[in-house]
mmCIF file of C-alpha atoms in Angstrom:
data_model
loop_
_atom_site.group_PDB
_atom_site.id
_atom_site.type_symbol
_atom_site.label_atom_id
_atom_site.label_comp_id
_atom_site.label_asym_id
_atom_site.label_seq_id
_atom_site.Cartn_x
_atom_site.Cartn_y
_atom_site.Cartn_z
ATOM 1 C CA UNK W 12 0.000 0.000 0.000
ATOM 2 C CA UNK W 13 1.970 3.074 -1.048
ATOM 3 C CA UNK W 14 1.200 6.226 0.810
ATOM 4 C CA UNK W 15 3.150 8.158 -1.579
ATOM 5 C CA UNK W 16 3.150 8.025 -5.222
ATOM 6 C CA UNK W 17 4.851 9.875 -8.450
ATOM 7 C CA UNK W 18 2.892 8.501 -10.839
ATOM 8 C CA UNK W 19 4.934 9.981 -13.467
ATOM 9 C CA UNK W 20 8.148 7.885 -13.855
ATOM 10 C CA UNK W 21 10.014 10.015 -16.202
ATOM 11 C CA UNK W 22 9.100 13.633 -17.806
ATOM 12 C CA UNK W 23 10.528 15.398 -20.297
ATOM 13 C CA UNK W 24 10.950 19.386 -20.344
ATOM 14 C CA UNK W 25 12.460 21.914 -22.563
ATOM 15 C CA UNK W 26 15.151 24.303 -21.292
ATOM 16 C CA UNK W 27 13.843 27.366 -20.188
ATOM 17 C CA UNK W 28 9.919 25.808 -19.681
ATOM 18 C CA UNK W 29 8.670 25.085 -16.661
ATOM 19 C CA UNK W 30 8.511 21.720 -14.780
ATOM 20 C CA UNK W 31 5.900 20.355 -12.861
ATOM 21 C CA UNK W 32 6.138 17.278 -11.080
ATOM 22 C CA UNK W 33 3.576 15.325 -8.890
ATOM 23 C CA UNK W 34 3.032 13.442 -5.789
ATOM 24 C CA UNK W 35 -0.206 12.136 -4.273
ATOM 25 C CA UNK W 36 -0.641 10.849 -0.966
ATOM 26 C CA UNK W 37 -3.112 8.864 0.828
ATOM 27 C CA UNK W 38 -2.746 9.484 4.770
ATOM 28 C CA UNK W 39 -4.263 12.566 6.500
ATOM 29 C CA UNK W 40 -1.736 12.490 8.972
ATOM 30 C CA UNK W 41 1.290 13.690 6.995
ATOM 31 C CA UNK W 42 2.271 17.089 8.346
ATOM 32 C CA UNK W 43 5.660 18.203 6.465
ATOM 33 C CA UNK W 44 6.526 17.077 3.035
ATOM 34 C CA UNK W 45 9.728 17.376 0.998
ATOM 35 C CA UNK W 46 11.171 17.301 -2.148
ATOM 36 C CA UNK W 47 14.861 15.814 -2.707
ATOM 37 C CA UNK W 48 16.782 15.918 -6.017
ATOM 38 C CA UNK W 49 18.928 12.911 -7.007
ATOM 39 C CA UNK W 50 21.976 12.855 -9.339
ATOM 40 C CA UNK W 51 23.214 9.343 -10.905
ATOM 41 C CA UNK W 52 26.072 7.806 -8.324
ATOM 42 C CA UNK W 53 25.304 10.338 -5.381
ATOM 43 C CA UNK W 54 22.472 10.306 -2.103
ATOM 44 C CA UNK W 55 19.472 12.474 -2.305
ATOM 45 C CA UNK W 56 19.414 15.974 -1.070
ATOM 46 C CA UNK W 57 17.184 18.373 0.043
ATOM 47 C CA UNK W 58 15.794 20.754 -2.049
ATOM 48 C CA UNK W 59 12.526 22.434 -0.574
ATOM 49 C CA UNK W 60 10.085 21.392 1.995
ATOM 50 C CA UNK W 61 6.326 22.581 2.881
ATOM 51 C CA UNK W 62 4.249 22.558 6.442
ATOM 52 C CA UNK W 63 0.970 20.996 5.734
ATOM 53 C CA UNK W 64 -0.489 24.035 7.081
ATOM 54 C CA UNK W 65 0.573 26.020 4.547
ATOM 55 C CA UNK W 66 -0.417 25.931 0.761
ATOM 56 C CA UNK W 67 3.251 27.110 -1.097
ATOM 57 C CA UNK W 68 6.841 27.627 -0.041
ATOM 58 C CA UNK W 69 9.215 28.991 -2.238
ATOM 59 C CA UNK W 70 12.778 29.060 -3.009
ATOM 60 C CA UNK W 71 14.190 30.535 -5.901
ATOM 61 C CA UNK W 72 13.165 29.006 -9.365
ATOM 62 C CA UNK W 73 11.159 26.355 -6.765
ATOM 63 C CA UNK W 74 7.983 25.934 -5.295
ATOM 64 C CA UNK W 75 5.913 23.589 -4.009
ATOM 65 C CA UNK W 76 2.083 23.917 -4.015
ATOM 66 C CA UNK W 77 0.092 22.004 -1.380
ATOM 67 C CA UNK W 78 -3.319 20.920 -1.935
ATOM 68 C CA UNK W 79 -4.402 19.467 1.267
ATOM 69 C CA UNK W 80 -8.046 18.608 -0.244
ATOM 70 C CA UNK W 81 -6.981 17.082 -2.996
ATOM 71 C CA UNK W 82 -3.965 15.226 -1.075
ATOM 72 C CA UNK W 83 -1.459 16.699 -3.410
ATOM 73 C CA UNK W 84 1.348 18.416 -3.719
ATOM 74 C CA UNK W 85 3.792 19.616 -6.835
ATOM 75 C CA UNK W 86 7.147 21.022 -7.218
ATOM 76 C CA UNK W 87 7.172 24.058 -10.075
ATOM 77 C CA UNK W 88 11.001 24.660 -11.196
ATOM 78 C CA UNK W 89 10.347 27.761 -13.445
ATOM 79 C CA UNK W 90 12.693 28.187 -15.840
ATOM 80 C CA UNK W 91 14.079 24.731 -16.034
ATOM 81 C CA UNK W 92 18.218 24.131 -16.716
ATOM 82 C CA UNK W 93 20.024 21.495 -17.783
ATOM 83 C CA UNK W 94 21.658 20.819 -14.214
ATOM 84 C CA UNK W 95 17.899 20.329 -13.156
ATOM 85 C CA UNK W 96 18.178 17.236 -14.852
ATOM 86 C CA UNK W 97 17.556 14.392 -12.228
ATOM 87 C CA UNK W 98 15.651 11.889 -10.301
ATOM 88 C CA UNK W 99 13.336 13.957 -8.060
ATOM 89 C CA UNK W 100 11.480 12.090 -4.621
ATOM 90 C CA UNK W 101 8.987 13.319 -2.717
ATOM 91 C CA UNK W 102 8.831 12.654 1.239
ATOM 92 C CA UNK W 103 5.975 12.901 3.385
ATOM 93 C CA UNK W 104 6.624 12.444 6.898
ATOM 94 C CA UNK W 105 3.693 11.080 9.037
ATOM 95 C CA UNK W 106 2.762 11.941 12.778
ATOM 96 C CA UNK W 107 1.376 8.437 13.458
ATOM 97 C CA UNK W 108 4.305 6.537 12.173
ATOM 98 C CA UNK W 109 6.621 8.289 15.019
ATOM 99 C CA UNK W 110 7.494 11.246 11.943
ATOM 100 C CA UNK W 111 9.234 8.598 9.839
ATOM 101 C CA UNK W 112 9.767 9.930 6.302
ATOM 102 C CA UNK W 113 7.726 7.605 3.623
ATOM 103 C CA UNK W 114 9.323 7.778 0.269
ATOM 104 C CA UNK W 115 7.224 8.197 -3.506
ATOM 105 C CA UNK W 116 9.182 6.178 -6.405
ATOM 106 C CA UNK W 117 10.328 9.072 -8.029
ATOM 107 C CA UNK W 118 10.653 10.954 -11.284
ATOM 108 C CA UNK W 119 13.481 11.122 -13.339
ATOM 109 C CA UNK W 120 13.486 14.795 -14.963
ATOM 110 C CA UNK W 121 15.143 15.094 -17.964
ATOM 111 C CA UNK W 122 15.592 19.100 -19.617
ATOM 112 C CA UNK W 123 16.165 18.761 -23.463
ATOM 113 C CA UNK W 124 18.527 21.544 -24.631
ATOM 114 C CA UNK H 18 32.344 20.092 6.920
ATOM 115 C CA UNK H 19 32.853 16.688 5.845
ATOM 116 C CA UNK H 20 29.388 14.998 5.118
ATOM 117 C CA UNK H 21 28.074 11.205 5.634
ATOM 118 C CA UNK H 22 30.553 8.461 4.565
ATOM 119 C CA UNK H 23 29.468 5.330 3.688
ATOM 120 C CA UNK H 24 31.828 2.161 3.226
ATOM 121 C CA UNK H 25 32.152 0.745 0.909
ATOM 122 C CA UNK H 26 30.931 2.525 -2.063
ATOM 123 C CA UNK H 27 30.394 -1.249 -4.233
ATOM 124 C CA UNK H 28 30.394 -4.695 -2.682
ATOM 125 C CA UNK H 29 29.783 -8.053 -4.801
ATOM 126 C CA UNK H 30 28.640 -10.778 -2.388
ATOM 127 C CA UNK H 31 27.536 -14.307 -2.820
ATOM 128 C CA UNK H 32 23.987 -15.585 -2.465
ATOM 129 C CA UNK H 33 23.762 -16.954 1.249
ATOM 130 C CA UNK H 34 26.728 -14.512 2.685
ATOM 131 C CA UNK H 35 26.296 -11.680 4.979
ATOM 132 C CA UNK H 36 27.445 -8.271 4.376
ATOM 133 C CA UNK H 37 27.857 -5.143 6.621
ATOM 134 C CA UNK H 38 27.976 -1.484 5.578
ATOM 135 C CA UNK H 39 29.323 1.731 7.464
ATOM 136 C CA UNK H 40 27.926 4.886 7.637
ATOM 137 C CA UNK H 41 29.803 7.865 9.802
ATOM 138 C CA UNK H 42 27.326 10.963 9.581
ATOM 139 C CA UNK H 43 27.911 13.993 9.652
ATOM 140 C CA UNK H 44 29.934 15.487 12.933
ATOM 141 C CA UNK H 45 27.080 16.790 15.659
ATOM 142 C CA UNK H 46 24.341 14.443 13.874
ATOM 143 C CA UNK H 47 22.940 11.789 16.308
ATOM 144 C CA UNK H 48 20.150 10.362 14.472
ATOM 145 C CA UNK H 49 20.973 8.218 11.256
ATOM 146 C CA UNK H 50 18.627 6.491 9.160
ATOM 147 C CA UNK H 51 19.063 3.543 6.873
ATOM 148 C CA UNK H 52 17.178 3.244 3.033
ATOM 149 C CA UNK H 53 16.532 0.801 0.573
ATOM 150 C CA UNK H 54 16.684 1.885 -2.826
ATOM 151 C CA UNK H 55 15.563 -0.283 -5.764
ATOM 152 C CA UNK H 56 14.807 0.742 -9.482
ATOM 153 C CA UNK H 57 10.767 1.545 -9.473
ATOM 154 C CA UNK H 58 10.571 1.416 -5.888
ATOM 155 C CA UNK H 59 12.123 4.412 -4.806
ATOM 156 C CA UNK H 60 13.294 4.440 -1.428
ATOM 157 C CA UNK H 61 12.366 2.081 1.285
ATOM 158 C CA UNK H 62 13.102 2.607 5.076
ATOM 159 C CA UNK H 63 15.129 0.431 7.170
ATOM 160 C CA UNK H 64 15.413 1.762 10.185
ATOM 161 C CA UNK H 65 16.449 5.069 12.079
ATOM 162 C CA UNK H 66 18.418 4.603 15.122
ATOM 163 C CA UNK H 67 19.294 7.943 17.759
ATOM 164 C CA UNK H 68 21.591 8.067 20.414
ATOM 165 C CA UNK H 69 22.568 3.837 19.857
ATOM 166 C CA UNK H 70 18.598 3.401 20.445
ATOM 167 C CA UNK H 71 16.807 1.843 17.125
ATOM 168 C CA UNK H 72 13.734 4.760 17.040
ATOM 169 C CA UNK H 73 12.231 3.275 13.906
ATOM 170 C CA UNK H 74 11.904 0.067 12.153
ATOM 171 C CA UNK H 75 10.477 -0.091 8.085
ATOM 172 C CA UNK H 76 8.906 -3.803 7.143
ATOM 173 C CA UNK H 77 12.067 -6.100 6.438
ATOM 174 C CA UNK H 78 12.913 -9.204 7.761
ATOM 175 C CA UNK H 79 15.049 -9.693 10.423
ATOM 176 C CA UNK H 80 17.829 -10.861 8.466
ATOM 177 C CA UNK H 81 18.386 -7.134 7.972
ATOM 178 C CA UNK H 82 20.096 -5.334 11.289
ATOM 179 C CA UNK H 83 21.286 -2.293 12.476
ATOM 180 C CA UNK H 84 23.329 -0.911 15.210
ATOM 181 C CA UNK H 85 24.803 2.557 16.277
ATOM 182 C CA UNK H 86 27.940 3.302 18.309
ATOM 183 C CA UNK H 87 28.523 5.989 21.143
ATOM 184 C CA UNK H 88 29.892 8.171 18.785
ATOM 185 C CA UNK H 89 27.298 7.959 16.409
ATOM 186 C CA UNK H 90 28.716 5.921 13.599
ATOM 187 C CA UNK H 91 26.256 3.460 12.090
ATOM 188 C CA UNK H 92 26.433 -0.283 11.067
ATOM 189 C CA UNK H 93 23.973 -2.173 8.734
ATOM 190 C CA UNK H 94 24.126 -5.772 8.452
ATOM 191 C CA UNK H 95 22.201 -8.153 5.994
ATOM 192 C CA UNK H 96 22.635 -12.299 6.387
ATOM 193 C CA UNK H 97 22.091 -14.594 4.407
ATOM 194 C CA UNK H 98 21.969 -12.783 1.200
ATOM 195 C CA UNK H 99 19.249 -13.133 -1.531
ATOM 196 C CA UNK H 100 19.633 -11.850 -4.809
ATOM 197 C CA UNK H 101 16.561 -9.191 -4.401
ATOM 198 C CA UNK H 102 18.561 -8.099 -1.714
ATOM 199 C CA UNK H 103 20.648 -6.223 -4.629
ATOM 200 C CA UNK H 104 20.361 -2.438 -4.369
ATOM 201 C CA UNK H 105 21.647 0.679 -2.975
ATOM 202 C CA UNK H 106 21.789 1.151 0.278
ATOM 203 C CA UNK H 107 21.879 4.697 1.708
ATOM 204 C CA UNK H 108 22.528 6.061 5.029
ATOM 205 C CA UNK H 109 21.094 9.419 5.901
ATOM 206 C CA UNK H 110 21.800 11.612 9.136
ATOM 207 C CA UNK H 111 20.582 14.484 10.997
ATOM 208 C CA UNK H 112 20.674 16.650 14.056
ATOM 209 C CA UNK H 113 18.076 15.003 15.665
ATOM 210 C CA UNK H 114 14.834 12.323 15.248
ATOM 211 C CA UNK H 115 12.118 13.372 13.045
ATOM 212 C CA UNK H 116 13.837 16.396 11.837
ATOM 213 C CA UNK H 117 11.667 18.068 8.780
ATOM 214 C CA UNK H 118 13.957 18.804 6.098
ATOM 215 C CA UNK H 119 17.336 18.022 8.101
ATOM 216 C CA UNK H 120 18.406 15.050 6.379
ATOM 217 C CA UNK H 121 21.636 14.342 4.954
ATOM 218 C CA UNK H 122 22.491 11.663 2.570
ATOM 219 C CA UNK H 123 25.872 9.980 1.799
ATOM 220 C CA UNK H 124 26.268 8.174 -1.626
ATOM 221 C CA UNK H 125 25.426 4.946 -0.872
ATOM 222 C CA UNK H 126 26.753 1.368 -1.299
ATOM 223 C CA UNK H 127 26.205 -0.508 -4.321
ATOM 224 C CA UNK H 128 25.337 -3.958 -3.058
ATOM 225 C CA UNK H 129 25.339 -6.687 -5.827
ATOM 226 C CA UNK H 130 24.394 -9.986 -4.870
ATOM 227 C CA UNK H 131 25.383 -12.933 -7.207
#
């Protein structure tokens, strides 16, 4: 039973487009999710996180939109660059699971020049 | 500041062995956490252990194991290997347990299981 999904396995974006990439979750009792960026050969790391009581954070060319209604969330990268390129996870972490972080599959992002 | 080491970076082990990995974290980090990663599957949680105390345990059997020493410095062991058990393993640490964004991954060890 996955909690956490990126039903998107791979998208493709042009350079200088935005990308948009998606996560739905299933348990009410998530309160912080994150995004993490993975390059071939090297760990995950952080790249933006959201409270689930609020509806966007933002960090430079990223944002995340919560929809808590909907139970999902989306990372914008506006304009996309080649370095973007990469797998990209999404993390929920749940208050009834003692705020362990439950992982989506991810989605590999790749920019086209 | 250095980050989270893992040892070894690739291991090639035979169906039926045992393995175990190393993970130092990062200096000041007591909580490290220990992940599954498998094509498809993203990543799946081992377990999370703070100050030498396992906090957290994902849903693998018990050949999989964990400890942590007094100066934080992580050991994962697997026995008797199975080929599924072929993946990257990475070790993650942070400041404290249940940290929001505060996690810090090393690059993982390439376990291949023949």
């Amino acid at each position: 039973d996955q909690q956490v999904k990126q039903n998107s396995p791979s998208l493709s974006v042009q350079e200088g487009r935005i990308s948009i990439l998606n996560c739905d979750y299933t348990n009410s009792m998530f309160d912080y999710f994150l995004w993490y960026k993975k390059y071939p050969a090297e760990g995950p790391t952080f790249l933006i996180s959201i409270s689930s009581i609020k509806d966007k954070n933002e960090d430079g060319r990223f944002t995340v939109f919560l929809n808590k209604s909907a139970k999902h969330l989306s990372l914008h990268i506006v304009p996309s660059q080649p370095g973007d390129s990469a797998v990209y996870f999404c993390a929920a972490r749940g208050m009834d699971s003692n705020y362990q972080l439950i992982w989506g599959a991810g989605t590999k992002l790749i920019i086209k020049p | 500041k250095a980050g989270v080491t893992q040892t070894p970076r690739y291991l090639i082990k035979t169906r039926g062995q045992q393995v175990t990995l190393s993970c130092s974290p990062i200096s000041g980090h007591r909580s490290v956490s220990w992940y599954q990663q498998t094509p498809g599957q993203g990543l799946q949680f081992l377990f999370e252990y703070f100050s030498e105390t396992q906090r957290n345990k994902g849903n693998f059997p018990g050949r999989f194991s964990g400890r942590q020493f007094s100066n934080s410095r992580s050991e994962m062991n697997v026995s008797t290997l199975e080929l599924g058990d072929s993946a990257l393993y990475l070790c993650a640490s942070s400041i404290s347990t249940g940290a929001n964004y505060g996690y810090t991954f090393g690059s993982g060890t390439r376990l291949t299981v023949v």
